[in-house]
Amino acid sequence: VLVKFKLRQAYEHAQMPVIVEDTSLYFEAWNNLPGPFVKFFLENLGVSGMVKALNEFNNNSASAVCCLGFTKDGESMQLFEGKVKGNIVDPRGSQHFGWDSIFLPAGHQKTFGEMSLEEKNKLSPRGAAAKKFMHFLTL
């Protein structure tokens, strides 16, 4: 829904084909909050505060999701989603990108913040969404 709104806004402004994206972080224990509001949670709680608040729920399952949207005409919209399941952990590694230091992808030993750019790009929800979009463009 948010990406569709962004697409409409961007198309109204540009009056030409546009691409928009939204990257969100969903906590299972919080009924999928913070979701697209993660930026505001980070600004007000910080990564450590988010982890501390989540610890009270005894469920640290999370999903990192990127939705990329494309429209040629402002009406017909294509959405492409990339999703990585994982857990929220105490901050480890770089805090260069918002919540990277607290997101531990399922089946991995390093948080996104501890991974090299090459390692992270192999798992990136944004990269997965972009691959789906590129496939769409080649059809």
C-alpha angles and dihedrals in degrees: 000000000000093000091050089052091049090049093052092048094047093047093048089053099043101030089210137082112303140188122207134173141194125197116198141175119221124197114204093209092055095052089257098313135167088037111141089355092067091111091062093045089052093048093050104033105019121216094289092050092051091051092047092050092047093049089069089067097055091224119097098172113135143165128216108210133184121190117192118192133196133188131175097187109018091252108063108059131186120199126197121191132199118188134184121187120211147120137278113243137173110289114283127170132354122000091199093122113040107258102009092111094060101040115092111185115226112268094018134104097209131068117232085257092058095047125094115246089255092053093047093047090058089060102029116134087211090054091049091051090047091052090053090049092049089051089052091052092053095053 
